[in-house]
Amino acid sequence: MPSPRPDVHPPVVTGIGVASGLGHGKDAFRQGLFEGRSVFALLARPGRQRGDGSPPFFGVEMPDPPSILPPRVERTAGLSGRAAVAVLDEAWREAGLDRVAPERIGLIVGGTNLMAREQFLSLRDYAERLDFLPPRHGHVFLDTDICGLCASQFPIRGFAHTIGAASASGAAAIVAAAEAVSSGRVDACIALGALQDVSALDLQGFRALGALGAGPVCRPMDRGHDGFLYGEACAALVVTRPELAGGTIYGRVLGAGFCADGCRGPEPNSDGQVRAAQDALADAGLAAADIDYVNAHATGTPSGDDAELETLRRLNLGHARVNATKSIIGHGLSAAGAVEAAAVLIQMREGLLHPVLHLETPLDEGFGWVRGGMAEHRIRHALKFSFGFGGSNIALVFGAPEGAAA
């Protein structure tokens, strides 16, 4: 449900850390987005292919995270944990969180079942000698392990917990972080969309559902779409009260809508999507006519794209520019909402929009798709959609920093 009235001093985003197939750090992310660089390829990490002659899985994998952790700790941390620490370090430094009392800093990790590939490999390697399973497996399978890893390396002493909403988990973390700051529970809260480290078993499950594309590229909102392609990704956004912002302000978190539509599996539901957007707009004190840019969920699945287009039509958003970040970096699953929110805020700061790749024959020509390369556009109010299996529908409204866009 939306708030009774808009917050006159909405929380702001003051730090961003991001990692994707474009590389580690905001500079690599920014450059790759605006260049529209395609990075899809065969998935190569151990445990990601069936190896039985069946069609291979395509997607996007990132370079290994930088070594930030002490060696003794790094040896016990999986890919998801190491990526989380790297993006948190970047966001923490930019936001200057060392100035904030540790007891006034919170962390919300968006994502569940984050280390499936590691468990898959462990079962393969230790099935015949379970007595030799390393002790770390007693806790690394828990989603809270990433909370503990981050809080052990950074002075986060307010709270640290996870939140799950399938592919909307990263966006759900932003909603919860903004609420924690607005309520005064903490002065700063980090919303972290965690890297969901999938295995061949998970990918085969998506294929069996008919949700996974055949590759080699992903085509959101195009007549040639046939499903999503997985993309490793992770992002951290620091949300604070505006009076505590020390330097950079990327944008304001003006409104959020988070609702259930009663579906269990992968069935997209336009009614739930519209209701989430209407709640977010009411929370922000805005109308759909005030939105000048939409970052679509846009997975590339036929049913998902069709439902989202219906939602855009029902909201009368034909005047807004629209792009799809998954066309460049793939679908980050748990991380997607946070990584794409980072893309929204970076575009807002730069006054540029990244293109939608592989959009040759749009399903609907009546929208302001960003095609053929990056485009200049000064975003005033952005709408970000994130939807997840299990009927989770989230819409976020971001506004430019006060005085930044007339």
PDB file of N, CA, C and O in Angstrom, residues 346-370:
ATOM      1  N   ILE A 346      22.299   6.035 -12.761  1.00  0.00           N
ATOM      2  CA  ILE A 346      23.465   6.458 -13.543  1.00  0.00           C
ATOM      3  C   ILE A 346      23.012   7.211 -14.788  1.00  0.00           C
ATOM      4  O   ILE A 346      23.594   8.246 -15.153  1.00  0.00           O
ATOM      5  N   GLN A 347      21.977   6.723 -15.444  1.00  0.00           N
ATOM      6  CA  GLN A 347      21.448   7.438 -16.607  1.00  0.00           C
ATOM      7  C   GLN A 347      20.886   8.806 -16.209  1.00  0.00           C
ATOM      8  O   GLN A 347      21.050   9.782 -16.930  1.00  0.00           O
ATOM      9  N   MET A 348      20.232   8.862 -15.066  1.00  0.00           N
ATOM     10  CA  MET A 348      19.696  10.128 -14.566  1.00  0.00           C
ATOM     11  C   MET A 348      20.822  11.135 -14.341  1.00  0.00           C
ATOM     12  O   MET A 348      20.706  12.318 -14.699  1.00  0.00           O
ATOM     13  N   ARG A 349      21.920  10.661 -13.784  1.00  0.00           N
ATOM     14  CA  ARG A 349      23.058  11.547 -13.498  1.00  0.00           C
ATOM     15  C   ARG A 349      23.747  12.018 -14.783  1.00  0.00           C
ATOM     16  O   ARG A 349      24.180  13.171 -14.882  1.00  0.00           O
ATOM     17  N   GLU A 350      23.832  11.140 -15.777  1.00  0.00           N
ATOM     18  CA  GLU A 350      24.563  11.445 -17.010  1.00  0.00           C
ATOM     19  C   GLU A 350      23.724  12.195 -18.034  1.00  0.00           C
ATOM     20  O   GLU A 350      24.270  12.778 -18.983  1.00  0.00           O
ATOM     21  N   GLY A 351      22.400  12.161 -17.906  1.00  0.00           N
ATOM     22  CA  GLY A 351      21.550  12.773 -18.923  1.00  0.00           C
ATOM     23  C   GLY A 351      21.567  11.992 -20.224  1.00  0.00           C
ATOM     24  O   GLY A 351      21.374  12.557 -21.312  1.00  0.00           O
ATOM     25  N   LEU A 352      21.784  10.675 -20.131  1.00  0.00           N
ATOM     26  CA  LEU A 352      21.854   9.793 -21.291  1.00  0.00           C
ATOM     27  C   LEU A 352      21.052   8.529 -21.017  1.00  0.00           C
ATOM     28  O   LEU A 352      20.917   8.116 -19.860  1.00  0.00           O
ATOM     29  N   LEU A 353      20.537   7.911 -22.076  1.00  0.00           N
ATOM     30  CA  LEU A 353      19.845   6.642 -21.981  1.00  0.00           C
ATOM     31  C   LEU A 353      20.593   5.593 -22.795  1.00  0.00           C
ATOM     32  O   LEU A 353      21.037   5.876 -23.911  1.00  0.00           O
ATOM     33  N   HIS A 354      20.711   4.402 -22.236  1.00  0.00           N
ATOM     34  CA  HIS A 354      21.366   3.330 -22.987  1.00  0.00           C
ATOM     35  C   HIS A 354      20.373   2.709 -23.977  1.00  0.00           C
ATOM     36  O   HIS A 354      19.157   2.751 -23.768  1.00  0.00           O
ATOM     37  N   PRO A 355      20.866   2.117 -25.049  1.00  0.00           N
ATOM     38  CA  PRO A 355      19.962   1.525 -26.038  1.00  0.00           C
ATOM     39  C   PRO A 355      19.400   0.181 -25.588  1.00  0.00           C
ATOM     40  O   PRO A 355      19.932  -0.465 -24.688  1.00  0.00           O
ATOM     41  N   VAL A 356      18.310  -0.226 -26.240  1.00  0.00           N
ATOM     42  CA  VAL A 356      17.816  -1.596 -26.125  1.00  0.00           C
ATOM     43  C   VAL A 356      18.486  -2.386 -27.245  1.00  0.00           C
ATOM     44  O   VAL A 356      18.266  -2.104 -28.422  1.00  0.00           O
ATOM     45  N   LEU A 357      19.319  -3.344 -26.882  1.00  0.00           N
ATOM     46  CA  LEU A 357      19.993  -4.135 -27.902  1.00  0.00           C
ATOM     47  C   LEU A 357      19.047  -5.175 -28.512  1.00  0.00           C
ATOM     48  O   LEU A 357      18.087  -5.618 -27.861  1.00  0.00           O
ATOM     49  N   HIS A 358      19.340  -5.548 -29.742  1.00  0.00           N
ATOM     50  CA  HIS A 358      18.649  -6.635 -30.438  1.00  0.00           C
ATOM     51  C   HIS A 358      17.151  -6.359 -30.614  1.00  0.00           C
ATOM     52  O   HIS A 358      16.369  -7.297 -30.802  1.00  0.00           O
ATOM     53  N   LEU A 359      16.760  -5.080 -30.566  1.00  0.00           N
ATOM     54  CA  LEU A 359      15.354  -4.709 -30.783  1.00  0.00           C
ATOM     55  C   LEU A 359      15.199  -4.314 -32.253  1.00  0.00           C
ATOM     56  O   LEU A 359      15.341  -3.152 -32.615  1.00  0.00           O
ATOM     57  N   GLU A 360      14.925  -5.296 -33.072  1.00  0.00           N
ATOM     58  CA  GLU A 360      14.837  -5.080 -34.521  1.00  0.00           C
ATOM     59  C   GLU A 360      13.394  -4.883 -34.981  1.00  0.00           C
ATOM     60  O   GLU A 360      13.124  -4.036 -35.828  1.00  0.00           O
ATOM     61  N   THR A 361      12.469  -5.661 -34.429  1.00  0.00           N
ATOM     62  CA  THR A 361      11.048  -5.546 -34.775  1.00  0.00           C
ATOM     63  C   THR A 361      10.241  -5.482 -33.480  1.00  0.00           C
ATOM     64  O   THR A 361       9.805  -6.515 -32.964  1.00  0.00           O
ATOM     65  N   PRO A 362      10.056  -4.280 -32.912  1.00  0.00           N
ATOM     66  CA  PRO A 362       9.353  -4.156 -31.628  1.00  0.00           C
ATOM     67  C   PRO A 362       7.948  -4.751 -31.670  1.00  0.00           C
ATOM     68  O   PRO A 362       7.248  -4.665 -32.689  1.00  0.00           O
ATOM     69  N   LEU A 363       7.567  -5.335 -30.560  1.00  0.00           N
ATOM     70  CA  LEU A 363       6.210  -5.858 -30.435  1.00  0.00           C
ATOM     71  C   LEU A 363       5.180  -4.750 -30.573  1.00  0.00           C
ATOM     72  O   LEU A 363       4.061  -4.992 -31.028  1.00  0.00           O
ATOM     73  N   ASP A 364       5.537  -3.553 -30.170  1.00  0.00           N
ATOM     74  CA  ASP A 364       4.646  -2.395 -30.257  1.00  0.00           C
ATOM     75  C   ASP A 364       5.493  -1.177 -30.589  1.00  0.00           C
ATOM     76  O   ASP A 364       6.339  -0.774 -29.781  1.00  0.00           O
ATOM     77  N   GLU A 365       5.273  -0.599 -31.737  1.00  0.00           N
ATOM     78  CA  GLU A 365       6.038   0.579 -32.167  1.00  0.00           C
ATOM     79  C   GLU A 365       5.575   1.855 -31.481  1.00  0.00           C
ATOM     80  O   GLU A 365       6.174   2.914 -31.669  1.00  0.00           O
ATOM     81  N   GLY A 366       4.512   1.763 -30.688  1.00  0.00           N
ATOM     82  CA  GLY A 366       3.921   2.959 -30.101  1.00  0.00           C
ATOM     83  C   GLY A 366       4.589   3.459 -28.842  1.00  0.00           C
ATOM     84  O   GLY A 366       4.045   4.341 -28.173  1.00  0.00           O
ATOM     85  N   PHE A 367       5.765   2.914 -28.506  1.00  0.00           N
ATOM     86  CA  PHE A 367       6.477   3.364 -27.313  1.00  0.00           C
ATOM     87  C   PHE A 367       7.821   3.976 -27.692  1.00  0.00           C
ATOM     88  O   PHE A 367       8.357   3.721 -28.770  1.00  0.00           O
ATOM     89  N   GLY A 368       8.352   4.762 -26.789  1.00  0.00           N
ATOM     90  CA  GLY A 368       9.588   5.497 -27.062  1.00  0.00           C
ATOM     91  C   GLY A 368      10.823   4.676 -26.803  1.00  0.00           C
ATOM     92  O   GLY A 368      11.677   5.067 -25.985  1.00  0.00           O
ATOM     93  N   TRP A 369      10.947   3.549 -27.492  1.00  0.00           N
ATOM     94  CA  TRP A 369      12.115   2.690 -27.319  1.00  0.00           C
ATOM     95  C   TRP A 369      13.400   3.435 -27.657  1.00  0.00           C
ATOM     96  O   TRP A 369      13.437   4.205 -28.618  1.00  0.00           O
ATOM     97  N   VAL A 370      14.441   3.173 -26.897  1.00  0.00           N
ATOM     98  CA  VAL A 370      15.751   3.757 -27.178  1.00  0.00           C
ATOM     99  C   VAL A 370      16.473   2.770 -28.095  1.00  0.00           C
ATOM    100  O   VAL A 370      16.936   1.721 -27.657  1.00  0.00           O
TER     101      VAL A 370
END
